[in-house]
PDB file of C-alpha atoms in Angstrom:
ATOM      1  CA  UNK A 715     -10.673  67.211 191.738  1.00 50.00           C
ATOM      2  CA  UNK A 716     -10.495  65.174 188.294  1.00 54.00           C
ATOM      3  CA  UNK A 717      -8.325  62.749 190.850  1.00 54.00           C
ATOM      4  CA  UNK A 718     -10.993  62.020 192.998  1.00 56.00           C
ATOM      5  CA  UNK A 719     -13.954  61.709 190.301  1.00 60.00           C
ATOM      6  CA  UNK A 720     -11.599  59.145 188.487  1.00 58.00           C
ATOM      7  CA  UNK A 721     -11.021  57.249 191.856  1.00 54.00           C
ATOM      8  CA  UNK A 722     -14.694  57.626 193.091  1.00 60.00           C
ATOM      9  CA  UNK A 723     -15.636  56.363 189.289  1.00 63.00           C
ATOM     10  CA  UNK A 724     -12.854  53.109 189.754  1.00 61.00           C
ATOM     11  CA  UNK A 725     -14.149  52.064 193.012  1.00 56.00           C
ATOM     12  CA  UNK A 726     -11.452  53.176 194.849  1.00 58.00           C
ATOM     13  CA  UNK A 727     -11.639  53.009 198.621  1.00 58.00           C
ATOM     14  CA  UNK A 728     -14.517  51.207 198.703  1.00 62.00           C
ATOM     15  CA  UNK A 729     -13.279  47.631 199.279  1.00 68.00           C
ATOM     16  CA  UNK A 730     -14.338  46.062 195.413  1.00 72.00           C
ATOM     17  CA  UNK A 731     -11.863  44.034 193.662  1.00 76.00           C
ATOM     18  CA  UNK A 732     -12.133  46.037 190.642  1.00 77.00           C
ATOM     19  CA  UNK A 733      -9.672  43.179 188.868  1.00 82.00           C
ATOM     20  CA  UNK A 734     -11.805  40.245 190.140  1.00 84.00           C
ATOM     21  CA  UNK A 735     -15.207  41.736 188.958  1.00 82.00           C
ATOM     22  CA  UNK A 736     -13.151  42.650 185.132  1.00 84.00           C
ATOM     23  CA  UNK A 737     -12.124  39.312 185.031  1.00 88.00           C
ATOM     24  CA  UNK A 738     -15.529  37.609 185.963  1.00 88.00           C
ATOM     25  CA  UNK A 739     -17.162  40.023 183.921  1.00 86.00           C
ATOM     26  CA  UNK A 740     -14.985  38.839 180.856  1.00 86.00           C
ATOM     27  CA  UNK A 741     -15.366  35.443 181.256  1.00 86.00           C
ATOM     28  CA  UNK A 742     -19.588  35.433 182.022  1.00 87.00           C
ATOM     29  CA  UNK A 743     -19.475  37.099 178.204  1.00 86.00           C
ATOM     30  CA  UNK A 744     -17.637  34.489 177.059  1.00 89.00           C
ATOM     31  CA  UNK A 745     -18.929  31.651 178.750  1.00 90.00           C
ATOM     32  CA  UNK A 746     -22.287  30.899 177.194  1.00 88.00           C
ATOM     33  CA  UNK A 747     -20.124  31.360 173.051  1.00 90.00           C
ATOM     34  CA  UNK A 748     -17.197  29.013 174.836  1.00 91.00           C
ATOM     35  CA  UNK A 749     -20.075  26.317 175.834  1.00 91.00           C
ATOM     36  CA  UNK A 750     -21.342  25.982 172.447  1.00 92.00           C
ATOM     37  CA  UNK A 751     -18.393  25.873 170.497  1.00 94.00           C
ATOM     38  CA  UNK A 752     -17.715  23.311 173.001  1.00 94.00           C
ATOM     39  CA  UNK A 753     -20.729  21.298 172.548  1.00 95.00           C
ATOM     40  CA  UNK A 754     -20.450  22.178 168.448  1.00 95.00           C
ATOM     41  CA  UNK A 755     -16.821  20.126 168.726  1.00 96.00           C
ATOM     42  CA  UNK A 756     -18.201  17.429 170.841  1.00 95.00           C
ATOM     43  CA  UNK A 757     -21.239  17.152 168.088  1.00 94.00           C
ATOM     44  CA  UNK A 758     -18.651  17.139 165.190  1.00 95.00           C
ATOM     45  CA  UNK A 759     -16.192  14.598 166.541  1.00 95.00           C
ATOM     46  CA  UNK A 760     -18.977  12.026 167.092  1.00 95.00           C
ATOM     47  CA  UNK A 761     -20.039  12.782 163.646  1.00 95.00           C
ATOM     48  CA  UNK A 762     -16.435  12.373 162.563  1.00 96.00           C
ATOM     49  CA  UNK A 763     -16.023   8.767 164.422  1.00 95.00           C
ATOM     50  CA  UNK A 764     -19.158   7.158 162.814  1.00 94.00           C
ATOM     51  CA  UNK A 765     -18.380   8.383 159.573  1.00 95.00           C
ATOM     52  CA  UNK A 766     -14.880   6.188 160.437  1.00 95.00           C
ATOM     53  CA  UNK A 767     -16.935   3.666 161.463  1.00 95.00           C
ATOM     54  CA  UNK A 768     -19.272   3.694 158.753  1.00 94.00           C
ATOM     55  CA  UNK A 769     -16.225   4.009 155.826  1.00 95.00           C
ATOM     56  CA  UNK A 770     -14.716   0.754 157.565  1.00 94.00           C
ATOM     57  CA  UNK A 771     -17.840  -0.959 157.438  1.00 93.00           C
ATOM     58  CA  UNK A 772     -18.161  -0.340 153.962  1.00 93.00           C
ATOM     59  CA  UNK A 773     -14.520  -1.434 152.891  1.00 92.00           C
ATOM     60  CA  UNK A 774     -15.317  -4.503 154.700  1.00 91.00           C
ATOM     61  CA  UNK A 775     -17.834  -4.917 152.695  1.00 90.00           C
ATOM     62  CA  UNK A 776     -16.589  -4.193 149.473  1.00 87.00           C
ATOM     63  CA  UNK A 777     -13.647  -6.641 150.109  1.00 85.00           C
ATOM     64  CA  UNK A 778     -16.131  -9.401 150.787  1.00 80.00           C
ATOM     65  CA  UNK A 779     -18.168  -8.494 147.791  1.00 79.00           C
ATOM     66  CA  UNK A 780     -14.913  -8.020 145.493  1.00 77.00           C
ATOM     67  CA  UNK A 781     -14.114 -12.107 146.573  1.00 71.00           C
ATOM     68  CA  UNK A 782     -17.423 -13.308 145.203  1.00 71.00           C
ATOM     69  CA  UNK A 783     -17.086 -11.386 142.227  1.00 71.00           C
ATOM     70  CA  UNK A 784     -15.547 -12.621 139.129  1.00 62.00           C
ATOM     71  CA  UNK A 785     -14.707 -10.144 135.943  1.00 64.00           C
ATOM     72  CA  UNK A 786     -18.137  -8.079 135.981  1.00 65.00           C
ATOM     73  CA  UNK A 787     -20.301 -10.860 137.334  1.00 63.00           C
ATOM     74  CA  UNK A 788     -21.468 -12.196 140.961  1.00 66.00           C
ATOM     75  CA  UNK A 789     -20.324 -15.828 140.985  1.00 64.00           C
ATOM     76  CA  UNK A 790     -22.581 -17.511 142.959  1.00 68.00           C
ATOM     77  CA  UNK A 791     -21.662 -20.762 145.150  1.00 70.00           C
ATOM     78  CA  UNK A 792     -24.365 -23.536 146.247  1.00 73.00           C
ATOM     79  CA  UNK A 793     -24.255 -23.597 149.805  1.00 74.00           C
ATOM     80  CA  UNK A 794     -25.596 -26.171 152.582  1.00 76.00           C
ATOM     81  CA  UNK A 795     -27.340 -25.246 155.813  1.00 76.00           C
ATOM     82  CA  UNK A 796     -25.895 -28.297 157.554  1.00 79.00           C
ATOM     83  CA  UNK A 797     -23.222 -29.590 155.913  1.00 80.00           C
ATOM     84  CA  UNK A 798     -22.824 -32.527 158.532  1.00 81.00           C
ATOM     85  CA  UNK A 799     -25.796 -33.537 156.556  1.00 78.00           C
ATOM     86  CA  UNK A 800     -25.153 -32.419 153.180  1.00 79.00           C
ATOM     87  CA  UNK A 801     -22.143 -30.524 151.699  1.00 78.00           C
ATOM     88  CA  UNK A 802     -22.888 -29.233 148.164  1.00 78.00           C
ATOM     89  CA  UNK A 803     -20.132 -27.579 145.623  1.00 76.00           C
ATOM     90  CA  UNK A 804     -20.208 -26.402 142.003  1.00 74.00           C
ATOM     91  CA  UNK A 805     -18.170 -28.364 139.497  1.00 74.00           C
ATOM     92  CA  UNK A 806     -15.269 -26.593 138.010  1.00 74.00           C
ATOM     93  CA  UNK A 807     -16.340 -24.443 134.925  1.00 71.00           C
ATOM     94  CA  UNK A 808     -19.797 -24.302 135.506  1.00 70.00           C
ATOM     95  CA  UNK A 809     -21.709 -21.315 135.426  1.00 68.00           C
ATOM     96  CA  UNK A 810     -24.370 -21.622 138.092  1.00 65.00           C
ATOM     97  CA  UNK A 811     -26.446 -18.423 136.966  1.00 66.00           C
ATOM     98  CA  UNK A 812     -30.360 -19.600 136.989  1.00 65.00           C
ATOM     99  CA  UNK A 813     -29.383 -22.405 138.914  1.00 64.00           C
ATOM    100  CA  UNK A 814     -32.469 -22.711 141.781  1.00 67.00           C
ATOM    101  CA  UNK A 815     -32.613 -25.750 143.813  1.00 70.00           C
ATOM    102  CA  UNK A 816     -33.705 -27.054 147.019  1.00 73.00           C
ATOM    103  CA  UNK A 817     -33.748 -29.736 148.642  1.00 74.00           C
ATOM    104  CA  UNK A 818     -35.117 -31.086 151.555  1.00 75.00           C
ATOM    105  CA  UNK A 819     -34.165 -34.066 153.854  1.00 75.00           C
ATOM    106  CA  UNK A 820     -36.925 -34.984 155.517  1.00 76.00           C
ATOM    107  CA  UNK A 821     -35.364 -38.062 157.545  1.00 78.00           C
ATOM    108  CA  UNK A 822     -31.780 -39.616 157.517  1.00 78.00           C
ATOM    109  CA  UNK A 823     -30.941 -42.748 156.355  1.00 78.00           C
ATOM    110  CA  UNK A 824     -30.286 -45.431 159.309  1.00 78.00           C
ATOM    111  CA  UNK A 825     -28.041 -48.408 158.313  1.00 77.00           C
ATOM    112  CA  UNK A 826     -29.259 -51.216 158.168  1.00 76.00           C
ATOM    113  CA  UNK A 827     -27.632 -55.458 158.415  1.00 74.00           C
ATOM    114  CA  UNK A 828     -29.386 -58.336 157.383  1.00 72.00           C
ATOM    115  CA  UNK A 829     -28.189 -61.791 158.345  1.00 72.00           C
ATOM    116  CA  UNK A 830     -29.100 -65.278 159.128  1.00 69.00           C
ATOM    117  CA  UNK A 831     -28.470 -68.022 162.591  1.00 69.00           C
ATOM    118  CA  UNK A 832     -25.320 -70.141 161.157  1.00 68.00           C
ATOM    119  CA  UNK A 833     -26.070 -73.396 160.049  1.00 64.00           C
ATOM    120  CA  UNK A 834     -25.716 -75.853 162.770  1.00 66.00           C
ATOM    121  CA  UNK A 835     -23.489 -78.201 160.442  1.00 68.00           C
ATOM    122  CA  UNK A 836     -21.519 -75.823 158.557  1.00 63.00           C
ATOM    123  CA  UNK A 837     -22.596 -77.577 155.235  1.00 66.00           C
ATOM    124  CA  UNK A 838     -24.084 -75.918 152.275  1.00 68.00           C
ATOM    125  CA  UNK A 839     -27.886 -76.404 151.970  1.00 65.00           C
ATOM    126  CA  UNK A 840     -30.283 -75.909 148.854  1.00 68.00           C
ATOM    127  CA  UNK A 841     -33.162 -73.754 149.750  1.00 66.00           C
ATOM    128  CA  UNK A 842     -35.116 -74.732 146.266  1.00 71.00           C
ATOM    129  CA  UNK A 843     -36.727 -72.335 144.016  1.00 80.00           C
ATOM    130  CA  UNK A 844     -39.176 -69.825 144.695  1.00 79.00           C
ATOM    131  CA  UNK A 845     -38.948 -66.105 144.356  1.00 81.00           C
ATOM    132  CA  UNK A 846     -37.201 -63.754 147.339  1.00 75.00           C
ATOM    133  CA  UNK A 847     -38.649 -60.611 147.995  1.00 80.00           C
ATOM    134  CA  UNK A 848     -36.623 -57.585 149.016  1.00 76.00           C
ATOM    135  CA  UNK A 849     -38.902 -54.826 151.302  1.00 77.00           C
ATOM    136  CA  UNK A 850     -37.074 -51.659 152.486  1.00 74.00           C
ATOM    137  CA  UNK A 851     -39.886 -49.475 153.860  1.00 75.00           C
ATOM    138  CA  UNK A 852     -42.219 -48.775 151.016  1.00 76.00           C
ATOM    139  CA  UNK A 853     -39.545 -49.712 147.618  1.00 68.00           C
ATOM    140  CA  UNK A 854     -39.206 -53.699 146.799  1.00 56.00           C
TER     141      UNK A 854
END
């Protein structure tokens, strides 16, 4: 009689997959702790790789920094904005701390020629006194 409870109790005879419904069992209680340590790792690894990202960015810095520095100051360069136009560059020894400048270039120089018509007979000729005036836009 304790046979039969036991087997009646099991499932036995009655067509379940008693090692099936264990297993699923098992794994439903598991599932929902498995997903978020899952989604924890995910979370943590991203946070790991911009941390990288972020320490690389910052020795990248630093080593770009550490070339402008010199002893415990920030040497500072002049620099151009177009140096087709204008190319700028401190002299050698000199501190350019408080140095502020700007300058503008409002138009570019054109070149300029000014000649005269040959003389017909090649010979030198005395133009006489008098005064000769000079006028490049608004300087004589």
């Amino acid at each position: 009689m304790a046979i039969e409870s036991i087997a009646k109790t099991l499932g036995t005879g009655s067509g379940i997959d008693i090692s099936a419904l264990v297993t699923q069992l098992v794994d439903a209680q598991y599932a929902m702790k498995n997903d978020a340590l899952t989604k924890k790792a995910d979370a943590l690894t991203s946070k790991i790789s911009t941390a990288a990202e972020v320490k690389s960015n910052l020795t990248e810095f630093a080593s770009a920094l550490a070339s402008l520095t010199s002893g415990t100051s920030l040497s500072t360069q002049p620099t151009s904005s177009n140096t087709g136009i204008l190319n700028v560059t401190g002299l050698t020894g000199a501190k350019l701390n408080g140095l502020s400048a700007n300058l503008e270039v409002r138009q570019l120089a054109q070149s300029q020629v000014a000649s005269t018509s040959p003389f017909v007979d090649g010979s030198a000729h005395d133009f006489g006194t008098g005064t000769l005036t000079l006028t490049f836009g608004t300087a004589t």
